[in-house]
XYZ file of C-alpha atoms in Angstrom:
592
model
C 68.236 -42.572 89.397
C 69.729 -44.404 86.446
C 70.478 -48.085 86.703
C 74.181 -47.580 86.028
C 76.592 -44.640 86.145
C 79.248 -44.056 83.486
C 82.745 -43.199 84.658
C 86.017 -42.398 82.893
C 89.251 -43.137 84.738
C 92.414 -41.450 83.471
C 95.727 -43.034 84.403
C 99.159 -41.676 83.493
C 99.189 -43.643 80.238
C 95.615 -44.721 79.462
C 91.913 -43.992 79.759
C 89.404 -46.528 81.094
C 85.631 -46.352 80.904
C 83.247 -48.263 83.200
C 79.649 -48.398 84.219
C 78.872 -49.002 87.893
C 75.797 -49.352 90.119
C 74.770 -46.222 92.072
C 75.322 -48.105 95.329
C 78.965 -48.799 94.484
C 81.402 -47.606 97.163
C 84.636 -45.755 96.504
C 86.597 -48.886 97.479
C 84.691 -51.057 95.012
C 85.317 -48.607 92.167
C 89.003 -48.310 93.087
C 89.392 -52.093 93.231
C 87.747 -52.440 89.805
C 90.216 -49.961 88.316
C 93.316 -51.563 89.860
C 92.210 -55.060 88.844
C 91.677 -53.901 85.273
C 95.218 -52.543 84.907
C 96.834 -55.301 87.003
C 97.950 -52.976 89.826
C 98.556 -54.741 93.161
C 100.570 -52.082 95.046
C 97.357 -50.147 95.602
C 98.445 -48.456 98.835
C 100.305 -45.704 96.970
C 97.380 -44.647 94.785
C 94.011 -42.944 94.953
C 91.206 -41.651 92.732
C 91.212 -37.876 92.412
C 88.330 -35.707 91.189
C 87.143 -32.082 91.061
C 84.200 -31.511 93.418
C 81.171 -29.267 92.892
C 83.015 -26.309 94.441
C 85.946 -26.697 92.047
C 88.351 -28.117 94.637
C 90.544 -31.132 93.912
C 89.490 -33.970 96.208
C 90.176 -37.644 96.800
C 87.510 -40.325 96.606
C 86.518 -41.666 100.028
C 86.666 -45.444 99.880
C 84.216 -45.986 102.761
C 81.350 -44.045 101.190
C 79.252 -44.574 98.092
C 80.619 -42.791 95.064
C 77.315 -41.052 94.320
C 77.000 -39.856 97.960
C 80.213 -37.862 97.615
C 80.607 -34.317 96.288
C 81.484 -35.459 92.771
C 80.618 -33.031 89.970
C 77.639 -34.621 88.240
C 77.911 -35.241 84.516
C 76.917 -37.854 81.969
C 80.328 -39.431 82.568
C 82.064 -38.965 85.919
C 85.748 -38.077 85.686
C 88.463 -39.478 87.973
C 92.263 -39.656 87.848
C 94.247 -42.586 89.177
C 97.454 -41.025 90.512
C 99.997 -41.609 93.262
C 98.912 -40.159 96.592
C 101.805 -41.445 98.659
C 105.445 -41.897 97.669
C 108.019 -44.558 98.572
C 111.234 -43.715 100.416
C 113.387 -45.836 98.130
C 111.958 -46.735 94.734
C 114.403 -49.578 94.181
C 113.523 -51.394 97.385
C 109.793 -50.627 97.579
C 108.289 -50.474 94.101
C 107.751 -54.078 93.098
C 105.608 -54.335 89.980
C 106.627 -52.943 86.616
C 103.179 -51.301 86.276
C 103.734 -49.476 89.612
C 107.165 -48.302 88.518
C 105.817 -47.124 85.178
C 102.959 -45.118 86.769
C 105.386 -43.452 89.198
C 107.876 -42.777 86.401
C 105.228 -41.056 84.263
C 103.842 -39.021 87.181
C 107.236 -37.868 88.471
C 108.311 -37.021 84.913
C 105.163 -34.912 84.482
C 105.801 -33.142 87.830
C 109.372 -32.302 86.773
C 108.418 -31.097 83.286
C 105.494 -29.124 84.748
C 107.927 -27.557 87.267
C 106.004 -28.813 90.315
C 109.317 -30.401 91.321
C 112.506 -28.346 90.928
C 115.204 -30.105 88.925
C 118.603 -28.533 88.094
C 119.500 -28.400 84.363
C 122.216 -31.056 84.466
C 119.895 -33.547 86.185
C 117.114 -32.605 83.760
C 119.263 -33.576 80.739
C 120.276 -36.874 82.315
C 116.672 -37.638 83.268
C 115.591 -36.821 79.714
C 118.055 -39.394 78.365
C 116.578 -42.054 80.679
C 113.074 -41.055 79.545
C 114.165 -41.531 75.913
C 115.684 -44.913 76.805
C 112.417 -45.888 78.534
C 110.472 -45.056 75.370
C 112.753 -46.003 72.496
C 115.007 -48.612 74.098
C 118.697 -48.992 73.325
C 120.188 -46.456 70.923
C 120.887 -47.703 67.436
C 122.490 -45.462 64.836
C 120.670 -47.232 62.026
C 117.236 -46.890 63.722
C 117.453 -43.591 65.614
C 118.095 -41.092 62.856
C 118.770 -37.378 63.587
C 115.575 -35.750 64.876
C 114.095 -38.985 66.266
C 113.237 -37.239 69.573
C 112.074 -33.947 68.040
C 108.409 -34.622 68.912
C 109.198 -35.474 72.545
C 108.700 -33.131 75.510
C 112.061 -33.549 77.171
C 112.858 -30.489 79.311
C 110.892 -27.973 81.356
C 110.175 -24.512 79.981
C 112.460 -22.979 82.637
C 115.483 -25.037 81.604
C 114.946 -24.291 77.905
C 114.589 -20.537 78.460
C 117.653 -20.285 80.717
C 120.126 -21.594 78.146
C 121.237 -20.240 74.790
C 120.881 -23.578 73.036
C 118.754 -24.556 70.065
C 116.381 -27.521 70.106
C 118.859 -29.490 67.997
C 121.720 -28.740 70.415
C 119.617 -29.974 73.363
C 118.776 -33.132 71.431
C 122.454 -33.727 70.625
C 123.355 -33.583 74.326
C 120.501 -35.902 75.301
C 121.451 -38.313 72.519
C 125.030 -38.530 73.819
C 123.691 -39.774 77.170
C 121.095 -41.987 75.470
C 123.976 -43.775 73.744
C 125.566 -44.329 77.175
C 122.600 -46.440 78.356
C 123.393 -49.403 76.114
C 122.153 -52.841 77.177
C 119.561 -51.208 79.512
C 115.949 -52.419 79.440
C 113.116 -49.882 79.263
C 111.956 -50.915 82.767
C 115.504 -50.425 84.098
C 115.629 -46.944 82.551
C 112.425 -46.004 84.421
C 113.860 -47.091 87.772
C 117.143 -45.267 87.039
C 115.064 -42.132 86.318
C 113.234 -42.504 89.651
C 116.469 -43.180 91.579
C 117.793 -39.782 90.515
C 114.420 -38.008 90.853
C 113.840 -39.230 94.430
C 116.934 -37.290 95.540
C 115.388 -33.998 94.363
C 114.391 -31.827 97.316
C 110.727 -31.362 96.261
C 110.135 -34.987 95.231
C 107.063 -36.521 96.923
C 106.379 -33.471 99.107
C 102.850 -32.050 99.576
C 103.104 -28.366 100.504
C 100.501 -26.489 102.577
C 100.393 -22.825 103.552
C 100.390 -22.553 107.364
C 101.130 -20.079 110.180
C 102.655 -20.527 113.631
C 101.313 -18.849 116.807
C 103.188 -15.660 115.863
C 101.329 -15.600 112.527
C 104.438 -16.116 110.407
C 103.655 -17.383 106.912
C 105.330 -20.764 106.418
C 105.083 -23.963 104.389
C 104.310 -27.367 105.880
C 105.752 -30.215 103.855
C 104.252 -33.677 104.278
C 106.171 -36.565 102.743
C 107.125 -40.195 103.245
C 109.703 -39.382 105.943
C 107.778 -36.964 108.177
C 106.737 -33.336 108.566
C 109.035 -30.477 107.605
C 108.741 -26.721 108.032
C 109.879 -24.362 105.247
C 110.224 -20.609 105.154
C 107.826 -18.935 102.746
C 110.375 -18.201 100.029
C 112.186 -21.537 100.083
C 110.598 -24.891 99.252
C 113.965 -26.589 98.746
C 115.568 -26.398 102.198
C 113.393 -27.182 105.224
C 114.327 -25.488 108.482
C 112.801 -27.892 111.015
C 111.890 -31.569 110.710
C 109.812 -34.080 112.634
C 110.141 -37.743 111.607
C 107.072 -39.965 111.744
C 108.748 -42.114 114.388
C 108.467 -39.355 117.032
C 104.826 -38.380 116.327
C 102.101 -40.240 118.263
C 98.971 -38.206 117.496
C 97.743 -35.691 114.931
C 94.441 -33.808 115.303
C 92.712 -30.599 114.312
C 89.801 -28.459 115.374
C 88.649 -25.947 112.798
C 91.846 -24.347 111.410
C 94.071 -25.383 114.326
C 96.241 -28.429 113.724
C 97.912 -30.157 116.684
C 100.790 -32.629 116.561
C 101.723 -34.585 119.694
C 105.149 -36.113 120.196
C 105.942 -39.466 121.785
C 108.107 -37.382 124.150
C 105.332 -36.349 126.541
C 107.599 -33.699 128.064
C 107.700 -31.883 124.743
C 104.992 -29.262 124.085
C 102.420 -29.823 121.350
C 103.402 -28.716 117.889
C 100.567 -26.360 116.831
C 100.068 -24.811 113.405
C 97.199 -23.003 111.688
C 95.848 -23.670 108.191
C 93.751 -21.182 106.192
C 90.804 -23.565 105.693
C 89.179 -26.527 107.397
C 89.474 -28.714 104.286
C 93.261 -28.136 104.267
C 93.500 -29.590 107.767
C 91.421 -32.578 106.646
C 93.825 -33.168 103.814
C 96.884 -32.789 106.078
C 95.384 -35.289 108.553
C 94.664 -37.791 105.796
C 98.204 -37.505 104.375
C 99.730 -37.829 107.850
C 97.828 -41.027 108.518
C 98.660 -42.582 105.144
C 102.346 -41.615 105.133
C 102.809 -42.692 108.760
C 101.193 -46.041 108.042
C 103.561 -46.679 105.109
C 106.540 -45.409 107.151
C 105.790 -47.990 109.841
C 105.056 -50.756 107.335
C 108.456 -50.273 105.709
C 110.149 -50.790 109.074
C 108.408 -54.097 109.778
C 108.856 -57.464 108.090
C 107.083 -57.742 104.760
C 103.618 -59.280 104.742
C 103.078 -62.619 102.999
C 101.415 -60.768 100.102
C 104.385 -58.441 99.641
C 106.838 -61.331 99.924
C 104.937 -63.206 97.203
C 104.827 -60.107 95.009
C 108.567 -59.559 95.432
C 109.329 -63.188 94.655
C 107.119 -63.087 91.565
C 108.653 -59.792 90.396
C 112.147 -61.209 90.988
C 111.334 -64.274 88.893
C 109.823 -62.128 86.133
C 112.850 -59.830 86.022
C 115.192 -62.820 86.061
C 113.284 -64.293 83.131
C 113.422 -60.951 81.329
C 117.151 -60.795 81.973
C 117.597 -64.304 80.621
C 115.497 -63.436 77.577
C 117.527 -60.260 77.061
C 120.814 -62.130 77.462
C 119.636 -64.709 74.940
C 118.547 -61.961 72.584
C 121.885 -60.210 72.985
C 123.685 -63.495 72.377
C 121.694 -64.133 69.204
C 122.228 -60.541 68.141
C 125.972 -60.923 68.670
C 125.974 -64.160 66.721
C 124.151 -62.457 63.856
C 126.649 -59.604 63.967
C 129.535 -62.100 63.968
C 128.015 -63.944 61.013
C 127.564 -60.659 59.191
C 131.176 -59.745 59.903
C 132.271 -63.158 58.657
C 130.237 -62.694 55.492
C 131.734 -59.268 54.965
C 135.230 -60.669 55.573
C 134.603 -63.510 53.152
C 133.260 -61.056 50.604
C 136.403 -58.948 50.981
C 138.585 -62.051 50.619
C 136.555 -63.099 47.583
C 137.082 -59.687 46.018
C 140.809 -59.954 46.753
C 140.944 -63.389 45.133
C 138.965 -62.169 42.140
C 141.429 -59.311 41.750
C 144.389 -61.692 42.019
C 142.748 -64.038 39.511
C 142.193 -61.155 37.114
C 145.813 -60.098 37.489
C 146.938 -63.711 36.937
C 144.784 -63.999 33.828
C 146.246 -60.761 32.508
C 149.770 -62.029 33.215
C 148.961 -65.333 31.475
C 147.554 -63.543 28.454
C 150.678 -61.398 28.185
C 152.927 -64.469 28.519
C 150.919 -66.364 25.907
C 151.136 -63.401 23.569
C 154.905 -63.161 24.072
C 155.208 -66.917 23.551
C 153.269 -66.737 20.295
C 155.468 -63.895 19.149
C 158.561 -65.981 19.944
C 157.093 -68.947 18.020
C 156.322 -66.781 15.019
C 159.830 -65.373 15.081
C 161.347 -68.862 15.337
C 159.296 -70.023 12.342
C 160.469 -67.072 10.302
C 164.076 -67.768 11.245
C 163.645 -71.461 10.364
C 162.244 -70.580 6.940
C 165.108 -68.171 6.368
C 167.620 -70.892 7.366
C 166.061 -73.340 4.913
C 166.192 -70.740 2.147
C 169.895 -70.085 2.836
C 170.631 -73.811 2.870
C 168.826 -74.248 -0.475
C 170.797 -71.346 -1.927
C 174.051 -72.874 -0.644
C 173.125 -76.210 -2.234
C 172.401 -74.501 -5.535
C 175.730 -72.737 -5.390
C 177.446 -76.048 -4.598
C 175.795 -77.660 -7.599
C 176.921 -74.834 -9.835
C 180.465 -75.164 -8.439
C 180.477 -78.832 -9.159
C 179.229 -78.158 -12.653
C 182.015 -75.621 -13.093
C 184.599 -78.137 -11.925
C 183.250 -80.730 -14.288
C 183.279 -78.209 -17.074
C 186.858 -77.281 -16.175
C 187.882 -80.871 -16.227
C 186.100 -81.356 -19.511
C 187.897 -78.369 -20.959
C 191.173 -79.700 -19.716
C 190.525 -82.983 -21.435
C 189.496 -81.184 -24.562
C 192.746 -79.193 -24.377
C 194.652 -82.388 -24.388
C 192.615 -83.869 -27.193
C 192.614 -80.839 -29.421
C 195.310 -78.680 -30.402
C 194.229 -75.190 -29.946
C 196.054 -72.158 -29.795
C 197.702 -71.281 -26.555
C 195.966 -67.941 -26.369
C 192.428 -69.357 -26.768
C 192.950 -72.066 -24.270
C 194.592 -69.715 -21.785
C 191.805 -67.199 -22.203
C 189.109 -69.824 -21.655
C 191.035 -71.272 -18.727
C 191.478 -67.864 -17.178
C 187.775 -67.140 -17.645
C 186.720 -70.324 -15.925
C 189.264 -69.821 -13.135
C 187.866 -66.378 -12.437
C 184.311 -67.742 -12.534
C 185.260 -70.554 -10.171
C 186.875 -68.096 -7.768
C 183.766 -65.958 -7.810
C 181.505 -68.963 -7.209
C 183.690 -70.187 -4.338
C 183.584 -66.727 -2.785
C 179.780 -66.626 -3.126
C 179.594 -70.128 -1.614
C 181.647 -69.066 1.411
C 179.429 -66.024 1.946
C 176.262 -68.186 1.732
C 177.728 -70.743 4.155
C 178.583 -67.971 6.645
C 175.100 -66.488 6.253
C 173.555 -69.961 6.766
C 175.692 -70.437 9.904
C 174.550 -67.037 11.214
C 170.859 -67.909 10.661
C 171.425 -71.326 12.285
C 172.876 -69.617 15.447
C 169.937 -67.228 15.584
C 167.458 -70.109 15.293
C 169.209 -71.878 18.211
C 168.940 -68.694 20.348
C 165.221 -68.365 19.546
C 164.662 -72.019 20.434
C 166.440 -71.561 23.802
C 164.442 -68.350 24.475
C 161.221 -70.269 23.681
C 162.113 -73.045 26.138
C 162.937 -70.459 28.861
C 159.614 -68.597 28.287
C 157.661 -71.890 28.630
C 159.410 -72.611 31.970
C 158.601 -69.079 33.319
C 154.928 -69.467 32.294
C 154.729 -72.836 34.079
C 156.237 -71.238 37.265
C 153.713 -68.314 37.241
C 150.768 -70.706 36.820
C 151.816 -72.989 39.698
C 152.506 -70.092 42.185
C 149.189 -68.198 41.646
C 146.699 -71.111 41.931
C 145.513 -71.245 45.660
C 142.533 -72.983 47.386
C 139.484 -70.736 48.422
C 139.259 -70.057 52.206
C 136.896 -72.251 54.224
C 133.790 -70.528 55.665
C 133.993 -70.138 59.393
C 131.093 -70.966 61.742
C 129.752 -68.186 63.929
C 126.612 -67.676 65.100
C 111.199 -40.436 85.737
C 103.960 -34.124 93.688
C 101.271 -32.783 94.085
C 101.924 -29.505 96.015
C 98.443 -28.301 96.695
C 96.109 -31.311 96.434
C 93.051 -31.201 98.672
C 91.754 -34.037 100.909
C 89.036 -36.479 99.996
C 86.411 -34.086 101.422
C 83.537 -35.503 99.461
C 80.720 -34.880 101.886
C 78.199 -32.282 100.748
C 77.949 -30.731 104.271
C 79.230 -27.146 104.557
C 82.495 -26.515 106.431
C 80.950 -24.074 108.915
C 78.908 -26.913 110.398
C 82.185 -28.719 111.310
C 84.056 -25.830 112.953
C 83.556 -27.175 116.474
C 84.354 -30.800 115.531
C 87.690 -32.369 116.442
C 89.374 -34.935 114.208
C 92.158 -36.998 115.660
C 94.372 -39.942 114.685
C 96.629 -42.037 116.900
C 99.862 -43.008 115.186
C 101.428 -46.268 116.411
C 105.210 -46.502 116.673
C 105.703 -49.889 118.345
C 107.379 -52.985 116.948
C 109.450 -51.430 114.214
C 113.003 -52.322 113.344
C 114.557 -48.881 112.867
C 113.066 -45.446 113.488
C 115.487 -43.107 111.768
C 117.318 -45.147 109.122
C 116.492 -42.590 106.419
C 118.927 -40.090 108.008
C 121.856 -42.318 107.012
C 120.957 -42.407 103.319
C 123.176 -41.167 100.532
C 122.026 -39.638 97.289
C 122.365 -41.720 94.127
C 125.157 -39.398 92.953
C 127.141 -40.038 96.154
C 126.761 -43.802 95.758
C 127.535 -43.835 92.047
C 130.840 -42.289 90.977
C 129.978 -42.638 87.302
C 126.704 -40.732 87.807
C 128.550 -38.072 89.801
C 130.995 -37.546 86.944
C 128.155 -37.402 84.429
C 126.337 -34.690 86.404
C 129.531 -32.676 86.913
C 130.362 -32.837 83.206
C 126.837 -31.771 82.248
C 126.815 -28.952 84.797
C 130.134 -27.600 83.512
C 129.002 -27.822 79.879
C 125.607 -26.173 80.463
C 127.025 -23.382 82.642
C 128.790 -21.910 79.610
C 125.480 -21.643 77.712
C 123.420 -20.395 80.677
C 121.782 -16.959 80.755
C 122.650 -15.781 84.267
C 119.936 -13.106 84.178
C 117.201 -15.755 83.941
C 118.009 -17.686 87.099
C 115.006 -18.266 89.369
C 114.865 -18.173 93.175
C 115.017 -21.967 93.228
C 118.129 -21.901 91.010
C 119.868 -19.591 93.467
C 118.793 -21.693 96.457
C 119.991 -24.875 94.785
C 123.346 -23.295 93.860
C 123.853 -22.243 97.490
C 123.038 -25.762 98.717
C 125.597 -27.198 96.296
C 128.192 -24.622 97.343
C 127.947 -25.523 101.053
C 127.705 -29.264 100.317
C 124.083 -29.795 101.331
C 121.762 -32.377 99.826
C 118.330 -33.766 100.712
C 119.542 -36.256 103.344
C 122.257 -34.086 104.898
C 119.628 -31.363 105.338
C 117.298 -33.960 106.897
C 119.918 -34.886 109.498
C 120.546 -31.217 110.242
C 116.888 -30.153 110.707
C 116.191 -33.084 113.057
C 119.049 -32.266 115.429
C 118.147 -31.625 119.061
C 115.160 -32.958 120.974
C 111.534 -32.428 120.008
C 111.051 -29.535 122.460
C 113.962 -27.619 120.984
C 112.565 -27.993 117.469
C 109.032 -27.001 118.535
C 110.479 -23.905 120.227
C 112.446 -23.167 117.073
C 109.237 -23.443 115.008
C 107.419 -21.012 117.322
C 110.330 -18.576 117.029
C 110.150 -18.416 113.212
């Protein structure tokens, strides 16, 4: 025998490899696994393996691993999976690692169609699964097709609807967007809260017969034992809660259940194989033990675990709130920056327009100045011409006077003097006329120059007004900041079954000192408690019904539709199948 044995443990999200001593017991190996992954809520889980006969079995904690019927190989193979299920995931599952393992296992059971899930619930569950993996939806991060590689819906749901993969993803994305501000761990528990209301959740089914030989199903779950007709695993017909069962036992293929009501007859059923009865007995003991534990005050260990988990979740919430606050501050700062950038662009545009207006005004002003200079030059020229004409007039007058004097001094003929006088008179008249015209022209140019000067002064005043009204101070920056239906028992002994046919196995189930026997019958489904969830499921159901291929409905689809039509759900059915005393229900079972 080798010194150590290699073993590979597969959990729902990892693989672990160990070496252990051949004398190691099942309990020691199980403890090593749970310690490694930090799992403290060990009572829900077990190590499953395939024995030498090919049956699925559970590791017996009280025996050595190598003394059990484990298939020998270089590396032994085990799976760490949930063996027992809680009644209420929110109240009972404490650690995040426990919640994650249950989420992954339940999700796998739903996708593998071991647990029936209606299409509308399947889409909603898929959105929670996406939230649990990717976190909060972000348009910039989660581009179209981001969930294309994910296994989101069961084969049955996909085949029953005339929708493409992209259309399914669009619908799931819509609900993913709805889960904003939800942590990944919160998404897992929301998934489980919806999944635990499914009729097949957490139920182990076994083929049995009553005394009449009628083929039936026995369902063993956290709440008790239920009897199902062969063609219907959704709606049990008879139920027995753990609180009214005091003893379970079997001999060969006969399984006997005794009620605390000693007047009631024994509840007897028949299994096809001895190992099935062993498995039923083991599940009854484990589920009953947890059922009773839940109805008693928490142990010190559980109280400490709950307090620690509460503190951790509070710290996570505080961290998330801080992160959200910082994220909001960053978004506000970004918005402020964008606003400032927009205002800057507006100011730049106004400045550009102002500069253009100034340039035009300056150009017009220069044109006015040039025009004024031209007018001034023209005025000076006219004045010079007028002065010249005045000088010539004066010369003419002087000449006239000189001629007059000469006329007095000299005796000339009257005709010559008259002619010369007439000539000068005409010339003087012409010069005076020219002078008047030049003076009028000079006056005209002088008026125009005055108008130009006034226009220039007015233009300067308008320019000064435009400049003073357009200059404004820049704005100040603002501060911001998700069941196993045929699993076999841990029959790991290598003895043959025929040697145990005459052996009787029995277990006494204690029902004393508990707070409340039948509180589960008063429960409501998550959809009944949550109006928003109810509306979501109704909207999805209505939307998907239009795309559904009615010819591809399964038996479970029809059974579920009938339950919905008459207003039945998991807990209403539970109340109904437990009505009457134990004797009445046993008689009803025998009559099936």
